[in-house]
GROMACS .gro file of C-alpha atoms in nm:
model
  153
    1MET     CA    1   0.503   0.712  -1.447
    2PRO     CA    2   0.188   0.627  -1.646
    3LYS     CA    3  -0.160   0.741  -1.546
    4THR     CA    4  -0.493   0.567  -1.575
    5ASN     CA    5  -0.760   0.686  -1.815
    6THR     CA    6  -0.975   0.937  -1.633
    7LYS     CA    7  -1.301   1.119  -1.684
    8ALA     CA    8  -1.253   1.477  -1.799
    9GLY     CA    9  -1.128   1.695  -1.517
   10GLU     CA   10  -1.135   1.418  -1.256
   11PRO     CA   11  -0.806   1.358  -1.074
   12GLN     CA   12  -0.691   0.997  -1.059
   13MET     CA   13  -0.407   0.815  -0.887
   14LEU     CA   14  -0.140   0.661  -1.101
   15ASP     CA   15  -0.220   0.317  -1.240
   16PHE     CA   16  -0.150  -0.009  -1.062
   17TYR     CA   17   0.175  -0.074  -1.252
   18ALA     CA   18   0.321   0.265  -1.163
   19LEU     CA   19   0.213   0.220  -0.801
   20SER     CA   20   0.370  -0.127  -0.802
   21GLN     CA   21   0.697   0.023  -0.927
   22LEU     CA   22   0.687   0.286  -0.654
   23ALA     CA   23   0.602   0.033  -0.382
   24THR     CA   24   0.886  -0.193  -0.495
   25ARG     CA   25   1.127   0.099  -0.496
   26LEU     CA   26   1.023   0.222  -0.150
   27THR     CA   27   1.039  -0.123   0.011
   28GLY     CA   28   1.346  -0.265  -0.162
   29LYS     CA   29   1.155  -0.593  -0.203
   30LYS     CA   30   1.157  -0.824  -0.507
   31TRP     CA   31   0.817  -0.703  -0.638
   32VAL     CA   32   0.515  -0.541  -0.475
   33SER     CA   33   0.200  -0.568  -0.683
   34VAL     CA   34  -0.082  -0.317  -0.625
   35GLU     CA   35  -0.441  -0.421  -0.693
   36PHE     CA   36  -0.744  -0.193  -0.695
   37GLN     CA   37  -0.986  -0.438  -0.536
   38ARG     CA   38  -1.141  -0.483  -0.196
   39PRO     CA   39  -0.913  -0.653   0.055
   40PRO     CA   40  -1.012  -1.009   0.148
   41TRP     CA   41  -1.153  -0.898   0.487
   42LYS     CA   42  -1.455  -0.682   0.561
   43GLY     CA   43  -1.382  -0.342   0.708
   44PHE     CA   44  -1.032  -0.311   0.561
   45GLY     CA   45  -0.950  -0.021   0.326
   46GLY     CA   46  -0.624  -0.187   0.232
   47ALA     CA   47  -0.414  -0.490   0.305
   48ALA     CA   48  -0.061  -0.609   0.235
   49LEU     CA   49  -0.002  -0.979   0.187
   50ALA     CA   50   0.311  -1.184   0.128
   51ASN     CA   51   0.298  -1.419  -0.170
   52PRO     CA   52   0.499  -1.737  -0.212
   53GLY     CA   53   0.831  -1.651  -0.379
   54GLY     CA   54   0.914  -1.335  -0.184
   55GLU     CA   55   0.673  -1.100  -0.361
   56PHE     CA   56   0.391  -0.900  -0.204
   57THR     CA   57   0.043  -0.779  -0.302
   58ILE     CA   58  -0.121  -0.463  -0.172
   59TYR     CA   59  -0.499  -0.440  -0.204
   60LEU     CA   60  -0.667  -0.098  -0.215
   61ASP     CA   61  -1.044  -0.065  -0.191
   62PRO     CA   62  -1.146   0.109  -0.517
   63SER     CA   63  -1.451   0.267  -0.350
   64MET     CA   64  -1.232   0.494  -0.135
   65THR     CA   65  -1.155   0.850  -0.238
   66GLU     CA   66  -0.826   0.921  -0.409
   67VAL     CA   67  -0.688   1.090  -0.097
   68LYS     CA   68  -0.784   0.793   0.121
   69GLN     CA   69  -0.634   0.548  -0.132
   70TYR     CA   70  -0.310   0.750  -0.128
   71HIS     CA   71  -0.281   0.737   0.251
   72VAL     CA   72  -0.378   0.368   0.270
   73PHE     CA   73  -0.128   0.292  -0.009
   74LEU     CA   74   0.157   0.457   0.183
   75HIS     CA   75   0.049   0.280   0.504
   76GLU     CA   76   0.042  -0.065   0.340
   77VAL     CA   77   0.375  -0.006   0.164
   78ALA     CA   78   0.521   0.085   0.504
   79HIS     CA   79   0.392  -0.247   0.644
   80VAL     CA   80   0.572  -0.435   0.365
   81LYS     CA   81   0.896  -0.243   0.424
   82LEU     CA   82   0.891  -0.272   0.802
   83HIS     CA   83   0.721  -0.606   0.859
   84GLY     CA   84   0.743  -0.794   0.530
   85HIS     CA   85   0.999  -1.035   0.668
   86ARG     CA   86   0.741  -1.145   0.931
   87MET     CA   87   0.449  -1.195   0.693
   88GLU     CA   88   0.348  -1.555   0.627
   89PRO     CA   89   0.309  -1.624   0.253
   90THR     CA   90  -0.057  -1.661   0.157
   91THR     CA   91  -0.188  -1.796  -0.172
   92THR     CA   92  -0.490  -1.654  -0.350
   93GLN     CA   93  -0.649  -1.998  -0.325
   94ALA     CA   94  -0.608  -2.005   0.054
   95LEU     CA   95  -0.769  -1.661   0.080
   96GLN     CA   96  -1.066  -1.774  -0.127
   97VAL     CA   97  -1.118  -2.090   0.080
   98ALA     CA   98  -1.065  -1.950   0.431
   99PRO     CA   99  -0.994  -1.576   0.434
  100GLU     CA  100  -1.048  -1.533   0.809
  101GLN     CA  101  -0.761  -1.771   0.887
  102HIS     CA  102  -0.522  -1.536   0.707
  103ARG     CA  103  -0.617  -1.204   0.866
  104PRO     CA  104  -0.307  -0.995   0.939
  105GLU     CA  105  -0.384  -0.971   1.310
  106THR     CA  106  -0.428  -1.347   1.361
  107GLY     CA  107  -0.201  -1.452   1.646
  108LEU     CA  108  -0.110  -1.099   1.752
  109LYS     CA  109  -0.193  -0.944   2.083
  110ALA     CA  110  -0.367  -0.605   2.075
  111LEU     CA  111  -0.053  -0.425   2.192
  112GLN     CA  112   0.162  -0.590   1.924
  113LEU     CA  113  -0.089  -0.495   1.658
  114ALA     CA  114  -0.105  -0.136   1.785
  115VAL     CA  115   0.276  -0.109   1.768
  116LEU     CA  116   0.288  -0.244   1.411
  117GLU     CA  117   0.013  -0.005   1.302
  118GLU     CA  118   0.185   0.293   1.469
  119GLN     CA  119   0.515   0.208   1.301
  120ALA     CA  120   0.346   0.189   0.959
  121ASP     CA  121   0.161   0.519   1.020
  122THR     CA  122   0.484   0.691   1.124
  123LEU     CA  123   0.671   0.584   0.809
  124ALA     CA  124   0.373   0.662   0.584
  125ASN     CA  125   0.350   1.013   0.735
  126LYS     CA  126   0.725   1.061   0.685
  127TRP     CA  127   0.691   0.967   0.318
  128ASP     CA  128   0.393   1.201   0.275
  129SER     CA  129   0.582   1.490   0.437
  130GLN     CA  130   0.878   1.427   0.210
  131ALA     CA  131   0.653   1.411  -0.098
  132ARG     CA  132   0.485   1.740  -0.004
  133ARG     CA  133   0.823   1.903   0.050
  134ASP     CA  134   0.966   1.772  -0.281
  135ALA     CA  135   0.654   1.826  -0.495
  136GLY     CA  136   0.519   2.136  -0.322
  137MET     CA  137   0.287   2.163  -0.024
  138THR     CA  138  -0.021   2.204  -0.245
  139ALA     CA  139   0.077   1.931  -0.494
  140ASN     CA  140  -0.191   1.687  -0.603
  141ILE     CA  141  -0.168   1.314  -0.529
  142ASP     CA  142  -0.005   1.222  -0.862
  143ASN     CA  143   0.267   1.483  -0.814
  144ARG     CA  144   0.335   1.360  -0.462
  145LEU     CA  145   0.363   1.000  -0.582
  146GLN     CA  146   0.594   1.104  -0.864
  147ALA     CA  147   0.813   1.298  -0.619
  148LEU     CA  148   0.840   0.985  -0.402
  149TYR     CA  149   0.936   0.782  -0.708
  150LEU     CA  150   1.198   1.032  -0.823
  151TYR     CA  151   1.349   1.124  -0.489
  152GLY     CA  152   1.292   0.804  -0.294
  153GLY     CA  153   1.164   0.749   0.054
   0.00000   0.00000   0.00000
């Protein structure tokens, strides 16, 4: 899996294409694109959106630390795997015109939202535990991601 260019000695998560490959593999979906840009809504560290055509996009806030990006990535991938079939397709144009109308929690009751978030957290934690076991408990983020890619989730 390719890595991004990094400053000397600074750890860096795998690049967006490698993360997209991993997300697609973990979810079993057609294609899951990963973008290092702020999600469309304020206060979100990440977001998963369905695109027309059965593909998905995961947004990761580039200002987060690598560790936070890793955990948010796993959480958002879990949302796609568990809840992707329920996500309404959203176009980039629609997000630019009226982002608040396409917030993930629109139309959900607080309890429903809490259940969906708990399910995603549980699966993300399972994947992280598996990655630590397969790559070594002290493995860095890249090694954990590569273990997930090689050994599946």
